[in-house]
Short mmCIF file of C-alpha atoms in Angstrom, two decimals:
data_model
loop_
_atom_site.label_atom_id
_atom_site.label_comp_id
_atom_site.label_asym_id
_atom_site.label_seq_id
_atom_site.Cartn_x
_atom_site.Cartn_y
_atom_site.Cartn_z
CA UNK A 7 84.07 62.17 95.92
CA UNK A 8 86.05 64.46 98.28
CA UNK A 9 88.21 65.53 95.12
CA UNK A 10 85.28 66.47 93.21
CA UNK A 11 84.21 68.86 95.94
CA UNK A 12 86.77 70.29 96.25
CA UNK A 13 86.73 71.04 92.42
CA UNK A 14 83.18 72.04 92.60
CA UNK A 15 84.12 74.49 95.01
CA UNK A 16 87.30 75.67 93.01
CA UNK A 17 84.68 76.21 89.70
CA UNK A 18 82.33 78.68 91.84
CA UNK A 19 85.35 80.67 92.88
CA UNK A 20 87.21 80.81 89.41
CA UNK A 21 83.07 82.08 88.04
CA UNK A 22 83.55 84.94 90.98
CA UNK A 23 86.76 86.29 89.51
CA UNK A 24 87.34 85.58 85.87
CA UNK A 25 85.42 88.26 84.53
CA UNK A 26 86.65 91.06 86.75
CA UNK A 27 90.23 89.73 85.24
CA UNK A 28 88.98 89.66 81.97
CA UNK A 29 87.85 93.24 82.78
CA UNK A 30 90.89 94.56 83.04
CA UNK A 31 92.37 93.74 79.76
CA UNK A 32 89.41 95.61 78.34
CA UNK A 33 89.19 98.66 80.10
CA UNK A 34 92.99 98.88 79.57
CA UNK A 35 92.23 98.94 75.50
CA UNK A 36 89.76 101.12 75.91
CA UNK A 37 91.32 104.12 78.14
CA UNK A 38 94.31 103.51 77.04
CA UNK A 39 97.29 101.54 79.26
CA UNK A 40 97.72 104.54 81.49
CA UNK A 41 95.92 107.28 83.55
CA UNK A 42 98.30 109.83 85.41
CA UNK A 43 97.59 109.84 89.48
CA UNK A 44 96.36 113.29 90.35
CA UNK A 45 99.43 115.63 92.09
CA UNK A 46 100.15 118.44 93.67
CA UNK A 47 102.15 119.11 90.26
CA UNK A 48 100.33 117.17 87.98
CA UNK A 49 99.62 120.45 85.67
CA UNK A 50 95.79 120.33 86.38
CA UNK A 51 93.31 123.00 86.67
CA UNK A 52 94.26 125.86 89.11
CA UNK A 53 90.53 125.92 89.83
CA UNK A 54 89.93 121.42 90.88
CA UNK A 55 91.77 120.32 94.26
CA UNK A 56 93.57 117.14 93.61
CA UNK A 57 90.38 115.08 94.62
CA UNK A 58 88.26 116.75 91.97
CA UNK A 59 90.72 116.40 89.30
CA UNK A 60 90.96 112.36 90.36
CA UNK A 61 86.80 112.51 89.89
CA UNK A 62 87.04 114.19 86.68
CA UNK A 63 89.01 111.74 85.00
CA UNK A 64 87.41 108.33 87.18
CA UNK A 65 84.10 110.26 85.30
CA UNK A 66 85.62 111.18 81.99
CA UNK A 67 84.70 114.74 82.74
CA UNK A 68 81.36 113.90 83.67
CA UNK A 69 80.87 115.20 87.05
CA UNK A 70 79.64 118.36 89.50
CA UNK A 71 80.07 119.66 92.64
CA UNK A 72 81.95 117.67 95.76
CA UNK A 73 81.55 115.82 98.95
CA UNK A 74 80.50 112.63 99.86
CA UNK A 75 77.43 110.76 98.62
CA UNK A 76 74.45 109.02 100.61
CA UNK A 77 73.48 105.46 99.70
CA UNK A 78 69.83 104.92 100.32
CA UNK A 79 69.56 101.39 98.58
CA UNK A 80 71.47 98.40 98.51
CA UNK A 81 72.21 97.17 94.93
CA UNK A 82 70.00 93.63 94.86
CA UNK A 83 66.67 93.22 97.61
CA UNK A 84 67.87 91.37 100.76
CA UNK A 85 66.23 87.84 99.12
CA UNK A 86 67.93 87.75 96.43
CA UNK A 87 71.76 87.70 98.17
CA UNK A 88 73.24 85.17 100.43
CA UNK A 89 76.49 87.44 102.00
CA UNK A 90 78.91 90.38 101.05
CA UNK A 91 81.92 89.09 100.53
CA UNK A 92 84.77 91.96 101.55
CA UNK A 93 87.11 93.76 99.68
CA UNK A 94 90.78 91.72 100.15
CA UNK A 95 90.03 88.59 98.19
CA UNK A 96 93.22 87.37 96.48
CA UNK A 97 92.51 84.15 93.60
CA UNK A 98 93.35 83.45 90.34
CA UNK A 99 94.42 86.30 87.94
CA UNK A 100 93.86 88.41 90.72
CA UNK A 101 96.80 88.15 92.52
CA UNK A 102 96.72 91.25 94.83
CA UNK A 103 93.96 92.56 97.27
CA UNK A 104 90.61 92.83 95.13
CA UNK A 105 89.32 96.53 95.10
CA UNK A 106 85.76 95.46 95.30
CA UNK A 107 83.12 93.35 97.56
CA UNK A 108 81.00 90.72 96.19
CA UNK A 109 76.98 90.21 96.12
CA UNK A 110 76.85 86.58 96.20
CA UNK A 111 73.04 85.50 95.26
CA UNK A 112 71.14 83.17 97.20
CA UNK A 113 71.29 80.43 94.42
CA UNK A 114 74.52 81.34 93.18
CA UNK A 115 73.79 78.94 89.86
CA UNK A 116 70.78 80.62 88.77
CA UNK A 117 70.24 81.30 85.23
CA UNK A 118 71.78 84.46 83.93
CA UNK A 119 69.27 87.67 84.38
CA UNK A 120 67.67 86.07 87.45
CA UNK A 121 67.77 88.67 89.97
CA UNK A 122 67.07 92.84 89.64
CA UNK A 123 70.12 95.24 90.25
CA UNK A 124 69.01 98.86 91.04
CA UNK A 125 70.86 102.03 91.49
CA UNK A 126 71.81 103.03 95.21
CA UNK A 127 71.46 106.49 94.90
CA UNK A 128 70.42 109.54 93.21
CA UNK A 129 73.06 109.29 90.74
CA UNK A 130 74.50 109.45 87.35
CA UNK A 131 76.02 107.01 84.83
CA UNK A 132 78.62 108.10 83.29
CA UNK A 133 80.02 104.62 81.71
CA UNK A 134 78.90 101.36 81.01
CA UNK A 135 81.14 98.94 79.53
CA UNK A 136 80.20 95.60 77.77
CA UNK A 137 82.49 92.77 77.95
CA UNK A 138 81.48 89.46 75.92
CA UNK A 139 82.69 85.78 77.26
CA UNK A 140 81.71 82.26 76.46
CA UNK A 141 78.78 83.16 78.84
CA UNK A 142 77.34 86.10 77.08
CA UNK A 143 77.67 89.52 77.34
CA UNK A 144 78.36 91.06 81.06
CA UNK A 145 78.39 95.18 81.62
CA UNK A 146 80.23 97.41 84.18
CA UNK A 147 79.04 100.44 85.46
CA UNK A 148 80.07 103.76 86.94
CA UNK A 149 77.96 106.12 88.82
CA UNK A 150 78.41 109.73 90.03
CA UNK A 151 76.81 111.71 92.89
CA UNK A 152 79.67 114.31 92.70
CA UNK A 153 83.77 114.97 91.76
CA UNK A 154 84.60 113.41 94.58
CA UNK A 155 82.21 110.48 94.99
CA UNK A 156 81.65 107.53 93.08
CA UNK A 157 79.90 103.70 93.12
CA UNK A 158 80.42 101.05 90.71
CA UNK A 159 78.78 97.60 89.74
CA UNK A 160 80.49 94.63 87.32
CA UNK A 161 79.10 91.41 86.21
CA UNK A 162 75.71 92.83 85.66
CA UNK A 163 74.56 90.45 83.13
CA UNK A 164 71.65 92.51 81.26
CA UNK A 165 70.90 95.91 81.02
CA UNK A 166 66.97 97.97 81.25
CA UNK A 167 66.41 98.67 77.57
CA UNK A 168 67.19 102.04 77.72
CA UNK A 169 70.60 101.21 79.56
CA UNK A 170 70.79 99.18 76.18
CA UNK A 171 70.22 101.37 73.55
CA UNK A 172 72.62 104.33 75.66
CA UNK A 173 75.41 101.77 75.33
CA UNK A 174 74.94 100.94 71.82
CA UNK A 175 74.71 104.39 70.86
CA UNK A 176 78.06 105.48 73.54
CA UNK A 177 75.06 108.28 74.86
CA UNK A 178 75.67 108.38 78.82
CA UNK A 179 75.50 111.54 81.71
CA UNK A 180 72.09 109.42 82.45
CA UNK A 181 70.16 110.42 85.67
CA UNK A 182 68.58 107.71 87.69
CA UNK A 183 66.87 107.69 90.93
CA UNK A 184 67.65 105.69 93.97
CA UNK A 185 66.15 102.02 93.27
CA UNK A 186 65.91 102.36 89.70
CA UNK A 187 66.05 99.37 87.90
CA UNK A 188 69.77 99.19 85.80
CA UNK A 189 69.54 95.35 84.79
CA UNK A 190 69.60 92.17 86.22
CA UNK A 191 72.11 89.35 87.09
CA UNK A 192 72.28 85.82 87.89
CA UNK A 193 74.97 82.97 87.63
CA UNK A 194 77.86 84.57 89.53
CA UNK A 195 78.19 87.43 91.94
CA UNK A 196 77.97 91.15 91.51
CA UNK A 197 80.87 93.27 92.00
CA UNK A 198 80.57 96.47 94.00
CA UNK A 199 83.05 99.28 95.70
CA UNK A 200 82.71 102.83 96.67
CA UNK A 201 85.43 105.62 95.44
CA UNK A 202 85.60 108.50 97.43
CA UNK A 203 88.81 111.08 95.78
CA UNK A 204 89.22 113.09 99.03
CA UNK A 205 90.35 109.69 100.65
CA UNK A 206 93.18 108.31 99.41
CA UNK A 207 94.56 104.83 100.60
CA UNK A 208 97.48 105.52 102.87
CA UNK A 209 98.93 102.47 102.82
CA UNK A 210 100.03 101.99 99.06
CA UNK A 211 103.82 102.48 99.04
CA UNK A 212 103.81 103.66 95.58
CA UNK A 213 101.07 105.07 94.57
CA UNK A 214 102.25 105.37 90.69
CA UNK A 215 102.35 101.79 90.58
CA UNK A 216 98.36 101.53 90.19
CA UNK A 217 98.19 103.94 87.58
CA UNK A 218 96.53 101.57 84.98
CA UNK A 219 94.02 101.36 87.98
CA UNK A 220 93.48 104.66 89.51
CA UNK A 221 90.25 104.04 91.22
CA UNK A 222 92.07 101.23 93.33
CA UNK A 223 93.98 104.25 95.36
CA UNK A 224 90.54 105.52 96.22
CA UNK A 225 88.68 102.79 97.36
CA UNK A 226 86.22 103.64 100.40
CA UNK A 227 84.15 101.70 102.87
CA UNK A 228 80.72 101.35 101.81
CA UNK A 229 79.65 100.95 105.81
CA UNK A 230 80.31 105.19 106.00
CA UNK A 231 78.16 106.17 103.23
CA UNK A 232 75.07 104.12 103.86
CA UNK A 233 71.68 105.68 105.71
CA UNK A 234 71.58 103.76 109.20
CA UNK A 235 69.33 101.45 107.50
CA UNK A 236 70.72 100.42 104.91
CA UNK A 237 73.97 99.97 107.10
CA UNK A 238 71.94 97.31 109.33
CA UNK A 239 70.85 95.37 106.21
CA UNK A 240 74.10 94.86 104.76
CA UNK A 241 76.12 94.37 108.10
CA UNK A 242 73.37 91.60 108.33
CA UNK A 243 74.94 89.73 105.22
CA UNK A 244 78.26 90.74 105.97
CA UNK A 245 80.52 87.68 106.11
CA UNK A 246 83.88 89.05 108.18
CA UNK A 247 83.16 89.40 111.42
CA UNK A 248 86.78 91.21 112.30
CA UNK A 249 87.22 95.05 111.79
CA UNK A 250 87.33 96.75 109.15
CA UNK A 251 84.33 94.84 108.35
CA UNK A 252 83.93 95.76 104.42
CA UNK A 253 87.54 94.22 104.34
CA UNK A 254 91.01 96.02 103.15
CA UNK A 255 93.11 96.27 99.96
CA UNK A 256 96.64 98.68 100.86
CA UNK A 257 98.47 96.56 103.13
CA UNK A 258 102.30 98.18 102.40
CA UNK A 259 104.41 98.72 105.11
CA UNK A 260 106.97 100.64 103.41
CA UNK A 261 110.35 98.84 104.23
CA UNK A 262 108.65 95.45 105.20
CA UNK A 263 107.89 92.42 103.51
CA UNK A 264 104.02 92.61 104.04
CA UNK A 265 101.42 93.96 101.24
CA UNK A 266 102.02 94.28 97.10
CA UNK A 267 104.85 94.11 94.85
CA UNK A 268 105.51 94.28 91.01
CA UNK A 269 108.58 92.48 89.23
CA UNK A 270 110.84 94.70 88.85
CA UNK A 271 110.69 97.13 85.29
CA UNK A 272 107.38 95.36 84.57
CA UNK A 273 105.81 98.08 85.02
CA UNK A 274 103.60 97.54 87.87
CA UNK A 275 99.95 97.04 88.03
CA UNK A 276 99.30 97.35 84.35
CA UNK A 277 102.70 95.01 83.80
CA UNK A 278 104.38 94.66 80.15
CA UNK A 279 101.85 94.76 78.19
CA UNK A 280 100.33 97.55 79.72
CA UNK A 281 97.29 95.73 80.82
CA UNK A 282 96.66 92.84 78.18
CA UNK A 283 95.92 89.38 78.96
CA UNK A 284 98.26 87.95 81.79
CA UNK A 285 99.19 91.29 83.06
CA UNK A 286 99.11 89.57 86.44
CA UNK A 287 101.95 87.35 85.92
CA UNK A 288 104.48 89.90 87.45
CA UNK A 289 102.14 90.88 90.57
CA UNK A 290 103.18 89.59 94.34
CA UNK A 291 101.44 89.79 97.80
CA UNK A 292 102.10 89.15 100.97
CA UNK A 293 98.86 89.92 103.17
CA UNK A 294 96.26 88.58 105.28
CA UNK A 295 93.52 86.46 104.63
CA UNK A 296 90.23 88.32 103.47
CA UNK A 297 88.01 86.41 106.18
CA UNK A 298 90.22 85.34 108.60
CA UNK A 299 93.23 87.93 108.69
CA UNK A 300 94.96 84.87 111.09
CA UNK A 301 96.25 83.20 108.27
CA UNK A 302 99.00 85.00 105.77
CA UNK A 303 98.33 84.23 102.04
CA UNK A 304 101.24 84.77 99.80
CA UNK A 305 99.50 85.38 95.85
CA UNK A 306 102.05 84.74 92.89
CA UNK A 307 101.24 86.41 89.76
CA UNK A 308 102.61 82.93 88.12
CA UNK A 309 103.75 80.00 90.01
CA UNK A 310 106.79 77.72 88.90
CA UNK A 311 106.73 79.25 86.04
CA UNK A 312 103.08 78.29 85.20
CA UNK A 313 99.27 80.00 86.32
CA UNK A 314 98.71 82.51 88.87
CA UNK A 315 98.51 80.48 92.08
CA UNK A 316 97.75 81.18 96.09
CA UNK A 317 98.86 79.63 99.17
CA UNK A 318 98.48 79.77 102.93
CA UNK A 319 101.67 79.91 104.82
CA UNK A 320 102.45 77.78 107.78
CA UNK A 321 105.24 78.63 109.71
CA UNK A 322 103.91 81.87 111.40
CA UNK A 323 106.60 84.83 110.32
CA UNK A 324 104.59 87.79 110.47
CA UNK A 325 105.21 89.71 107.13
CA UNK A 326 104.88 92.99 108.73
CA UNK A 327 108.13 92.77 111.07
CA UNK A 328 110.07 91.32 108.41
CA UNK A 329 112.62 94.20 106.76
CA UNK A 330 116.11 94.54 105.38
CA UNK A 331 117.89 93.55 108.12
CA UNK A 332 115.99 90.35 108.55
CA UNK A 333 117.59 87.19 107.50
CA UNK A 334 116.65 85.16 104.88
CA UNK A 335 113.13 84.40 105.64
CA UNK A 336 111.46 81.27 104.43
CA UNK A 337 107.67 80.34 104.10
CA UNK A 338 106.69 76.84 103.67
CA UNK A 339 103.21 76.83 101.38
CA UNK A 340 99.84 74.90 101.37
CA UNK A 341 96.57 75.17 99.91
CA UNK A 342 94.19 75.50 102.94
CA UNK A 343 90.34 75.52 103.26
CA UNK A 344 87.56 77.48 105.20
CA UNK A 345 86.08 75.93 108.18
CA UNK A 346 82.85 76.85 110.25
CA UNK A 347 82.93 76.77 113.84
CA UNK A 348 81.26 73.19 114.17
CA UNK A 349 84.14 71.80 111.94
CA UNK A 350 82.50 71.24 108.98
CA UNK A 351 83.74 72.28 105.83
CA UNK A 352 81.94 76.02 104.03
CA UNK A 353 80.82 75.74 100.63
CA UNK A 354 81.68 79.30 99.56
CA UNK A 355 77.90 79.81 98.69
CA UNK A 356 75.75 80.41 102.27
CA UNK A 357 76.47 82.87 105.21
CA UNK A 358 78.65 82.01 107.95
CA UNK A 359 80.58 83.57 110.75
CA UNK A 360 83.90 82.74 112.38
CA UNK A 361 85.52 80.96 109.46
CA UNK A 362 88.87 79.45 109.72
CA UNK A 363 91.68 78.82 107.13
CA UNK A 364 92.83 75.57 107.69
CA UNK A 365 95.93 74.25 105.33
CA UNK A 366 95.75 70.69 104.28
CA UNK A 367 99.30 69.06 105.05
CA UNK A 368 98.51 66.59 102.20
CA UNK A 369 98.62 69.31 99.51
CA UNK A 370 102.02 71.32 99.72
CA UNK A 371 102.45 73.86 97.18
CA UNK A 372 106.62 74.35 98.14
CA UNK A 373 108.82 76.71 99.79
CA UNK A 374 109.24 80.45 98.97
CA UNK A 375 112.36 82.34 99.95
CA UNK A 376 112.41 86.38 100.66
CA UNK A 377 115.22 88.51 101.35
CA UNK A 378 114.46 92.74 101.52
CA UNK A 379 117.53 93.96 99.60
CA UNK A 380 116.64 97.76 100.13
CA UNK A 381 113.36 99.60 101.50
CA UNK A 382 111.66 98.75 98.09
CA UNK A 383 113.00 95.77 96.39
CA UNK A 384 112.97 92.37 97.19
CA UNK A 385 114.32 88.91 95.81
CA UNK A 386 111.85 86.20 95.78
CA UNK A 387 112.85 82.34 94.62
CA UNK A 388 110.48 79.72 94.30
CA UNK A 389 111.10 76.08 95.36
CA UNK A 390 107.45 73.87 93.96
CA UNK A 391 106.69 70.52 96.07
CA UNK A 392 109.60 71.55 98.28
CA UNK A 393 109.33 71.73 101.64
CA UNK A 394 111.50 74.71 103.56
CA UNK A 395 114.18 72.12 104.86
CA UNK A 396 115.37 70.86 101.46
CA UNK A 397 115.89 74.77 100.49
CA UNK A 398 119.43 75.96 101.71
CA UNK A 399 119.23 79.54 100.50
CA UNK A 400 119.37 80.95 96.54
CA UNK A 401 119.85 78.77 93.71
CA UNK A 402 120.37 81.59 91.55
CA UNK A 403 117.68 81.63 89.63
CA UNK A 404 115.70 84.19 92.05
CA UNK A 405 113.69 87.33 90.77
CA UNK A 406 113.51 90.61 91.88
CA UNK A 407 110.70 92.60 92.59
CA UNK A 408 109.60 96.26 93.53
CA UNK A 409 107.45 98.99 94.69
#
């Protein structure tokens, strides 16, 4: 029995995050495997500031004025959700820091199209993209309030009837009001993040690596753009209790082992195939838990060779003092669990405070060896069902990867 909970709990967390992967491979076919980062020298407009210009192409030209939006409404009523989960989850396919925060519904197995999704704002949509699974067809969204300030949904899993008939006709630049109805959802969470241009992460390294991606660079705190009240509802379903609360993605310390890295000529973010199926394989981070920044998770894009895997490390090397002159630094890996203050085990599904990541000892996942070459590449061997005593040093057959 213990073995099938933990699968049960492994199946809700694949439904959170297959779709947003499956996203990806989509939108990349769609816009094309590439989007050039806004610079100083980028050749854009004399008259847009590099924020506007990053606006104008997150809106495909759809966009006025600047400044920061005001989010009167919170996507789903207050019933209808369990938590927020923060931005800074790392599963599956996605392997580094997730760029949005989840709605979790109250019955997170309810039949597709059970609960309302409204707009948060007075707003515009200026995209709406289907995707179709083995589960139906699921729709991503992206609002405007100006150039410089944007909000967008995924996993919505029906649309309003006029939503429906502006897709199938590719008509958008559609107004809506703050608590408009957009669609409904039901069956896994909805995905939501704020994108505010005149706020770039500072913390990405290499910004050019996340070019297939360019809204990641710009993603914002919700918590800053809310009315007071709306602030106070969501903080009251917010599950991370440690600040920032909403959660963090750019955790590069340039020079030091912590945060994201691509294998080297794979062309970051959007990897080989420039964003198809598996572009994950070559990704790599090094960063702290999403709920309980205690523990380090180390993500592989593929893992002996095989599926994108994560583990919790045990010996405690903190990634962010590790650099080139370090020595040969060794993690030994586990899968680990969350665990509520009383000791019993969280099912992923209701609210709770204070988790803990606990590895299990009985379930090592091996020994991963890092050595900082230069500022901005790294080798990286992987040793499966080893544990960190049994690994001498480099067999050889290490990769290397970059920033």
């Amino acid at each position: 029995m213990k073995k099938i909970w933990w699968i049960v709990i492994g199946v809700v967390v694949v439904i959170v995050i297959i779709s947003g992967v499956v996203w990806s491979k989509s939108r990349s076919q769609q816009n094309g495997s590439r989007v050039n980062v806004p610079s100083a020298d980028s050749g854009q407009s004399q008259k847009d500031s590099i924020a506007v210009a990053a606006g104008k192409m997150l809106t495909n030209n759809n966009c006025k004025g600047e400044g920061p939006g005001v989010l009167t409404r919170l996507p789903m009523d207050e019933p209808d959700y369990a938590m927020i989960l923060p931005y800074g989850l790392m599963v599956g396919g996605h392997v580094t820091p997730i760029d949005h925060q989840y709605f979790s519904p109250t019955i997170f197995n309810s039949p597709r199209d059970t609960y309302p999704v409204y707009a948060m704002a007075d707003s515009k949509i200026v995209d709406i993209q289907p995707r179709t699974n083995e589960r139906g067809t699921e729709y991503r969204f992206v609002f405007t309030m100006t150039c410089t300030f944007q909000y967008y949904y995924d996993l919505v899993t029906s649309l309003t009837p006029e939503l429906k008939t502006a897709v199938d006709s590719r008509q958008f630049n559609i107004d809506v009001k703050a608590g408009d109805l957009v669609g409904r959802i039901g069956g896994q969470t909805l995905d939501f993040a704020v994108w505010d241009t005149t706020k770039p992460l500072k913390n990405f390294v290499n910004p050019k690596s996340y070019e297939s991606e360019i809204w990641k660079i710009y993603t914002a705190d919700p918590l800053d753009y809310y009315t007071p009240e709306i602030k106070v509802k969501a903080l009251a379903k917010y599950i991370r209790t440690t600040a920032p609360l909403s959660g963090r993605i750019d955790y590069d310390i340039d020079g030091k082992l912590i945060g994201s890295w691509f294998l080297k000529d794979s062309g970051g973010y959007a990897g080989p195939g420039g964003g198809s199926e598996g572009y994950w394989a070559g990704h790599l981070a090094i960063a702290p838990e999403y709920i309980d920044n205690s523990a380090t998770v180390i993500s592989f894009g593929s893992w002996n060779g095989g599926e994108a895997k994560q583990f919790t490390a045990k010996n405690p090397i903190d990634p962010a003092t590790v650099g080139v002159a370090s020595a040969l630094t060794k993690y030994e890996l586990y899968v680990s669990r969350y665990y509520k203050p009383d000791g019993q085990m969280w099912d992923n599904m209701k609210l709770a405070h204070d988790l803990k990541l606990k590895i299990s000892e009985s379930e090592l996942g091996g020994c991963v060896l890092f050595q900082l070459t230069s500022a901005r590449e790294l080798r990286v061997e992987q040793f499966a069902k080893k544990k960190c005593t049994a690994v001498a040093g480099f067999s050889g057959q290490e990769k290397t990867y970059e920033r």
